[in-house]
Amino acid sequence: MTDLTHRVQFFLGANSAEGFSSLYDQWVDQRSIQAFYVIKGGAGCGKSTLMGQVARRMEAEGYDVEYIRCSGDPDSLDGILIPQKGAALADGTAPHRMDPAFTGATGHYIDLGEGYDRKALFLLREEIIQGALAYQACYPQAYRCIRGAEESWRRGRQPLHTEATLAKTEKRAAGILSRERKGRRTGMGRVSRRFLGGVTCQGRLLLEDTVEVLCQRGYELRDECGLADPLLRRLEAGFLEGGYDVIACADPVNPNRLAHLLIPERSLAFVSSPVREGETFKTIRTESLVEKAVWQEGRSFLRLSNRVAEELLAEGIEHLARAKGLHDDLEALYHPHVDFTRAKEMAARTAEEILSLPDIAS
């Protein structure tokens, strides 16, 4: 696993109430990128290793790298982006199948499947088929649990979202904008869509290093009441109108909601999860935005609903952990029959191709 400490890293996929939710089609604009490499190949052929090797070479040459972690195995990479070169590499296999839009011009395939010893793997075909089907079967079970958790959260929070509460949330957002948005710039800002966290085989993750690298200060939203989304949407609109670029991070359980907002130009973050102690983050507790009478009436049911949701989510995480273990077993079948020198050679070749590209303006 590539050391991602103090690196910019995100997820583009999420294990959500809707199933696997993907932002891969929003990651890069293939019309303006200089090189987009799509890596093909099955389990255990070295896709993540290749991307890690290219990323290390780019960093050694002084270039920034954005890392995309795998929602099925956060210790593995699904993609890397080198902004100063306008170049990206992505795992193009299921569940996030991708292909180059302009093959041969800016889009390229890297086929690591050629590294398999097909004769040896044919003899293992029954074990491979059973292993693949077993780990794939874990995901529908996980998604049912996550969907149940989301429904429980919704039932507990929805009664709190009265017109008065939403108006108060809007007012709080306006107050924050008046303090934090310094002047107006020409034109609208741009928005990038990412997941800053995920529900994974390792539990619920927040990529804190990304916040630390991009933003030195901000607000921690203690969001028991589910009001982060309307608050963040108002803030997103306000910063965009002010000409600031933003990174809008969806809730991995329900990607229709916003959970985090980063404004790197202001070194400012709004994070709906606990952040590391000692950082310069103010706290907003969303129950303070709820009408007093509504809060008193609804808080007991809210907390019951939240407990049920957490139990269901924990069960979903167990299914994801089982899927990861079964996938590890599948990779163990492949590894003795893979020529990893191909991945190493392709990593070196790809890095040289990217380095030969002209740098682009930020």
Coordinates of C-alpha atoms in Angstrom, one line a residue:
M1 CA 0.0 0.0 0.0
T2 CA 1.3 3.4 -1.0
D3 CA 1.9 5.7 2.1
L4 CA -0.9 8.2 1.9
T5 CA 0.0 10.2 5.0
H6 CA -0.3 13.9 4.3
R7 CA -1.5 13.3 0.8
V8 CA -4.6 14.6 -1.0
Q9 CA -6.9 11.6 -1.2
F10 CA -10.6 11.0 -1.9
F11 CA -13.0 8.2 -2.8
L12 CA -15.0 8.3 -6.0
G13 CA -17.1 5.3 -5.2
A14 CA -19.3 4.7 -2.2
N15 CA -21.1 1.7 -0.6
S16 CA -24.4 3.5 -0.2
A17 CA -28.1 2.9 0.5
E18 CA -28.5 3.0 -3.3
G19 CA -25.9 0.3 -3.9
F20 CA -22.5 1.2 -5.4
S21 CA -22.6 5.0 -6.1
S22 CA -20.0 6.4 -8.5
L23 CA -18.5 9.8 -9.2
Y24 CA -16.0 8.4 -11.6
D25 CA -17.7 10.0 -14.6
Q26 CA -17.3 13.4 -13.0
W27 CA -13.6 13.0 -12.0
V28 CA -11.8 14.3 -15.1
D29 CA -12.9 16.0 -18.3
Q30 CA -11.5 13.9 -21.0
R31 CA -11.9 16.7 -23.5
S32 CA -9.3 18.8 -21.7
I33 CA -7.0 16.3 -20.2
Q34 CA -3.7 15.4 -21.8
A35 CA -3.5 11.7 -21.0
F36 CA -6.1 9.4 -19.5
Y37 CA -4.9 5.8 -18.8
V38 CA -7.5 3.1 -18.2
I39 CA -6.0 -0.1 -16.6
K40 CA -7.7 -3.4 -17.4
G41 CA -7.1 -6.7 -15.7
G42 CA -8.7 -8.9 -13.1
A43 CA -7.9 -9.7 -9.4
G44 CA -4.4 -9.6 -8.3
C45 CA -2.7 -8.5 -11.5
G46 CA -1.1 -5.3 -10.0
K47 CA -3.4 -2.4 -11.0
S48 CA -3.1 -0.6 -7.7
T49 CA 0.7 -1.3 -7.5
L50 CA 1.2 0.2 -10.9
M51 CA -0.6 3.4 -10.0
G52 CA 1.4 3.6 -6.7
Q53 CA 4.6 3.3 -8.6
V54 CA 3.6 6.0 -11.1
A55 CA 2.5 8.3 -8.2
R56 CA 5.8 7.9 -6.4
R57 CA 7.7 8.8 -9.5
M58 CA 5.6 11.9 -10.1
E59 CA 6.1 13.0 -6.5
A60 CA 9.8 12.4 -6.8
E61 CA 9.9 14.7 -9.8
G62 CA 8.1 17.4 -7.8
Y63 CA 4.5 17.0 -9.0
D64 CA 1.4 16.9 -6.8
V65 CA -0.8 13.7 -6.9
E66 CA -4.4 13.2 -6.0
Y67 CA -5.1 9.7 -4.8
I68 CA -8.4 7.9 -5.3
R69 CA -8.9 5.1 -2.8
C70 CA -11.0 2.0 -3.4
S71 CA -14.2 1.8 -1.4
G72 CA -14.0 -2.0 -1.4
D73 CA -10.4 -2.0 0.0
P74 CA -9.2 1.4 1.2
D75 CA -5.6 0.1 1.2
S76 CA -5.8 -0.1 -2.6
L77 CA -5.9 2.6 -5.2
D78 CA -8.6 3.0 -7.9
G79 CA -7.0 6.1 -9.5
I80 CA -4.4 8.9 -9.4
L81 CA -4.5 12.4 -10.9
I82 CA -1.5 14.5 -11.7
P83 CA -3.1 18.0 -12.1
Q84 CA 0.1 19.8 -13.3
K85 CA 0.4 17.3 -16.2
G86 CA -3.3 17.0 -16.9
A87 CA -2.9 13.2 -16.6
A88 CA -4.8 10.5 -14.8
L89 CA -4.8 6.7 -14.3
A90 CA -7.9 4.7 -13.4
D91 CA -8.9 1.2 -12.7
G92 CA -11.4 0.6 -15.4
T93 CA -12.9 -2.6 -14.2
A94 CA -16.2 -3.3 -12.4
P95 CA -18.0 -1.8 -10.6
H96 CA -16.6 1.4 -12.1
R97 CA -16.1 0.4 -15.7
M98 CA -14.4 3.2 -17.7
D99 CA -13.0 3.6 -21.2
P100 CA -11.0 6.3 -22.8
A101 CA -13.1 8.8 -24.8
F102 CA -10.4 9.6 -27.3
T103 CA -8.4 6.5 -27.7
G104 CA -4.9 6.9 -29.1
A105 CA -5.0 10.7 -28.9
T106 CA -5.4 11.4 -25.2
G107 CA -6.9 8.0 -24.0
H108 CA -4.8 4.9 -23.6
Y109 CA -5.4 1.3 -22.3
I110 CA -3.0 -0.6 -20.1
D111 CA -3.7 -4.3 -20.2
L112 CA -2.3 -6.2 -17.2
G113 CA -4.3 -9.3 -18.0
E114 CA -1.4 -10.3 -20.3
G115 CA 0.6 -11.0 -17.2
Y116 CA -1.6 -14.0 -16.3
D117 CA -0.5 -17.6 -16.8
R118 CA -3.7 -18.7 -18.5
K119 CA -2.9 -22.4 -18.5
A120 CA -2.3 -22.5 -14.7
L121 CA -5.4 -20.4 -14.0
F122 CA -7.6 -22.6 -16.2
L123 CA -6.8 -25.5 -13.9
L124 CA -8.1 -23.4 -11.0
R125 CA -11.2 -22.2 -12.8
E126 CA -13.7 -23.8 -10.5
E127 CA -12.1 -22.3 -7.4
I128 CA -11.9 -18.9 -9.1
I129 CA -15.5 -19.0 -10.2
Q130 CA -16.7 -19.9 -6.7
G131 CA -14.5 -17.4 -5.0
A132 CA -15.6 -14.5 -7.3
L133 CA -19.3 -15.4 -6.8
A134 CA -18.9 -15.7 -3.0
Y135 CA -17.3 -12.2 -2.5
Q136 CA -19.7 -10.6 -5.0
A137 CA -22.7 -12.0 -3.0
C138 CA -21.7 -10.1 0.1
Y139 CA -22.4 -6.7 -1.4
P140 CA -26.2 -6.9 -1.8
Q141 CA -26.4 -8.0 1.8
A142 CA -24.3 -5.0 2.8
Y143 CA -26.4 -2.6 0.8
R144 CA -29.6 -3.8 2.3
C145 CA -28.2 -3.0 5.8
I146 CA -27.0 0.4 4.7
R147 CA -30.4 1.1 3.1
G148 CA -32.1 0.2 6.4
A149 CA -29.7 2.5 8.3
E150 CA -30.5 5.4 6.0
E151 CA -34.2 4.8 6.4
S152 CA -33.9 4.8 10.2
W153 CA -31.9 8.0 10.1
R154 CA -34.5 9.6 7.8
R155 CA -37.4 8.7 10.0
G156 CA -35.8 10.2 13.1
R157 CA -34.6 13.4 11.5
Q158 CA -37.4 14.4 9.2
P159 CA -39.8 15.6 11.9
L160 CA -37.2 18.1 13.1
H161 CA -36.9 19.8 9.7
T162 CA -39.6 22.3 10.1
E163 CA -39.8 25.5 8.1
A164 CA -38.6 27.5 11.1
T165 CA -35.6 25.2 11.6
L166 CA -34.7 25.3 7.9
A167 CA -35.0 29.1 8.0
K168 CA -32.7 29.2 11.0
T169 CA -30.2 27.0 9.2
E170 CA -30.3 29.3 6.2
K171 CA -29.6 32.3 8.5
R172 CA -26.6 30.5 10.1
A173 CA -25.2 29.8 6.7
A174 CA -25.6 33.5 5.7
G175 CA -23.8 34.5 8.8
I176 CA -20.9 32.2 8.1
L177 CA -20.6 33.5 4.5
S178 CA -20.5 37.1 5.7
R179 CA -17.5 36.2 7.9
E180 CA -15.7 33.8 5.6
R181 CA -16.3 34.9 2.1
K182 CA -13.9 37.8 1.5
G183 CA -15.1 39.9 -1.3
R184 CA -16.6 38.7 -4.7
R185 CA -14.5 37.6 -7.6
T186 CA -15.3 37.9 -11.3
G187 CA -17.4 34.9 -12.6
M188 CA -18.6 31.8 -10.9
G189 CA -16.4 29.4 -9.0
R190 CA -16.1 25.7 -10.1
V191 CA -17.3 22.7 -8.1
S192 CA -15.5 19.3 -7.9
R193 CA -17.5 16.3 -6.6
R194 CA -15.8 13.8 -4.3
F195 CA -16.4 11.5 -1.4
L196 CA -14.2 12.5 1.6
G197 CA -15.2 9.4 3.5
G198 CA -16.8 6.0 3.1
V199 CA -18.5 3.0 4.6
T200 CA -15.8 0.4 4.1
C201 CA -14.6 -3.0 5.3
Q202 CA -12.5 -1.1 7.8
G203 CA -15.5 0.8 9.2
R204 CA -16.6 4.4 8.6
L205 CA -13.6 6.3 7.3
L206 CA -12.9 10.0 7.1
L207 CA -9.8 11.0 5.1
E208 CA -8.5 13.5 7.6
D209 CA -5.2 13.9 5.9
T210 CA -6.9 15.5 2.9
V211 CA -8.5 18.1 5.2
E212 CA -5.2 18.7 6.9
V213 CA -3.3 19.2 3.6
L214 CA -5.9 21.5 1.9
C215 CA -7.5 23.4 4.9
Q216 CA -5.9 24.7 8.0
R217 CA -9.2 25.8 9.7
G218 CA -12.9 25.4 9.6
Y219 CA -16.0 24.1 11.2
E220 CA -16.9 20.7 12.6
L221 CA -20.6 20.0 12.2
R222 CA -22.0 17.7 15.0
D223 CA -24.9 16.7 12.9
E224 CA -27.2 14.5 15.0
C225 CA -30.2 16.1 13.4
G226 CA -29.3 15.8 9.7
L227 CA -29.1 19.5 9.0
A228 CA -25.6 19.5 7.5
D229 CA -27.0 19.1 3.9
P230 CA -29.1 22.3 3.8
L231 CA -26.4 24.2 5.6
L232 CA -23.7 23.1 3.3
R233 CA -25.7 23.6 0.1
R234 CA -26.3 27.2 1.0
L235 CA -22.6 27.6 1.7
E236 CA -21.7 25.9 -1.5
A237 CA -23.9 28.2 -3.5
G238 CA -22.5 31.3 -1.7
F239 CA -18.9 30.5 -2.2
L240 CA -19.5 29.6 -5.9
E241 CA -21.3 32.9 -6.4
G242 CA -18.4 34.6 -4.8
G243 CA -16.0 33.1 -7.4
Y244 CA -14.4 30.5 -5.2
D245 CA -13.7 26.9 -6.3
V246 CA -15.1 24.3 -4.0
I247 CA -14.8 20.6 -3.4
A248 CA -18.3 19.3 -2.5
C249 CA -18.2 16.0 -0.8
A250 CA -21.4 13.8 -0.7
D251 CA -22.5 11.7 2.1
P252 CA -21.4 8.1 1.2
V253 CA -24.5 6.6 2.8
N254 CA -26.8 8.9 0.8
P255 CA -25.0 10.6 -2.1
N256 CA -27.9 13.0 -2.6
R257 CA -26.8 14.8 0.6
L258 CA -23.7 16.9 1.1
A259 CA -21.6 15.9 4.1
H260 CA -18.5 18.1 3.7
L261 CA -17.3 21.2 1.9
L262 CA -13.7 22.2 1.2
I263 CA -12.6 25.6 0.0
P264 CA -8.9 25.3 -0.5
E265 CA -8.4 28.9 -1.6
R266 CA -9.6 30.0 1.8
S267 CA -7.9 27.1 3.5
L268 CA -11.4 26.5 4.9
A269 CA -13.3 23.2 5.6
F270 CA -16.8 22.3 6.8
V271 CA -16.6 18.7 8.0
S272 CA -19.6 16.6 9.3
S273 CA -17.4 14.3 11.3
P274 CA -15.0 14.6 14.3
V275 CA -11.7 16.1 13.2
R276 CA -8.4 15.7 15.0
E277 CA -7.9 17.3 18.3
G278 CA -5.9 20.5 18.4
E279 CA -6.9 21.7 14.9
T280 CA -8.4 25.1 14.6
F281 CA -12.0 24.0 14.0
K282 CA -15.1 25.6 15.5
T283 CA -18.0 23.4 16.4
I284 CA -21.6 23.7 15.3
R285 CA -24.2 21.4 16.9
T286 CA -27.1 21.1 14.6
E287 CA -29.6 20.6 17.5
S288 CA -29.1 24.3 18.3
L289 CA -30.8 25.0 15.0
V290 CA -34.0 23.1 15.8
E291 CA -37.0 24.8 17.3
K292 CA -36.9 24.2 21.1
A293 CA -40.4 22.6 21.3
V294 CA -39.8 20.4 18.3
W295 CA -36.5 19.3 19.7
Q296 CA -38.0 18.4 23.1
E297 CA -40.7 16.4 21.4
G298 CA -38.6 14.6 18.9
R299 CA -35.2 14.0 20.5
S300 CA -36.1 10.7 22.1
F301 CA -37.3 9.2 18.8
L302 CA -34.3 10.7 17.0
R303 CA -31.8 9.0 19.4
L304 CA -33.7 5.7 19.1
S305 CA -33.6 5.9 15.3
N306 CA -29.9 6.8 15.4
R307 CA -29.1 3.8 17.5
V308 CA -31.0 1.4 15.2
A309 CA -29.2 3.0 12.2
E310 CA -25.8 2.5 13.8
E311 CA -26.6 -1.1 14.5
L312 CA -27.7 -1.7 10.9
L313 CA -24.6 0.1 9.6
A314 CA -22.4 -2.1 11.8
E315 CA -24.0 -5.2 10.3
G316 CA -23.4 -3.8 6.8
I317 CA -19.7 -3.2 7.6
E318 CA -19.5 -6.9 8.7
H319 CA -20.7 -7.9 5.2
L320 CA -18.1 -5.6 3.6
A321 CA -15.4 -7.1 5.8
R322 CA -16.4 -10.6 4.7
A323 CA -16.3 -9.5 1.1
K324 CA -12.8 -8.1 1.5
G325 CA -11.6 -11.4 3.1
L326 CA -13.1 -13.5 0.3
H327 CA -11.5 -11.2 -2.3
D328 CA -8.1 -11.6 -0.6
D329 CA -8.6 -15.4 -0.9
L330 CA -9.4 -14.9 -4.6
E331 CA -6.2 -12.8 -5.1
A332 CA -4.2 -15.5 -3.3
L333 CA -5.3 -18.0 -6.0
Y334 CA -4.0 -15.6 -8.7
H335 CA -0.8 -14.3 -7.3
P336 CA 1.4 -17.4 -7.9
H337 CA 0.4 -17.2 -11.6
V338 CA 1.0 -13.5 -12.4
D339 CA 4.0 -12.1 -14.0
F340 CA 4.4 -8.8 -12.1
T341 CA 7.3 -7.6 -14.2
R342 CA 4.8 -6.5 -16.8
A343 CA 3.1 -4.2 -14.3
K344 CA 6.5 -2.8 -13.2
E345 CA 7.6 -2.2 -16.8
M346 CA 4.2 -0.6 -17.7
A347 CA 4.5 1.7 -14.7
A348 CA 8.0 2.9 -15.7
R349 CA 6.8 3.4 -19.3
T350 CA 3.7 5.3 -18.3
A351 CA 5.6 7.6 -15.9
E352 CA 8.0 8.5 -18.7
E353 CA 5.1 9.3 -21.0
I354 CA 3.5 11.5 -18.5
L355 CA 6.8 13.3 -17.7
S356 CA 7.2 14.0 -21.4
L357 CA 4.0 16.0 -21.5
P358 CA 4.2 19.8 -21.1
D359 CA 3.1 21.2 -17.8
I360 CA -0.2 22.9 -17.8
A361 CA -1.3 26.1 -16.1
S362 CA -3.1 25.6 -12.8

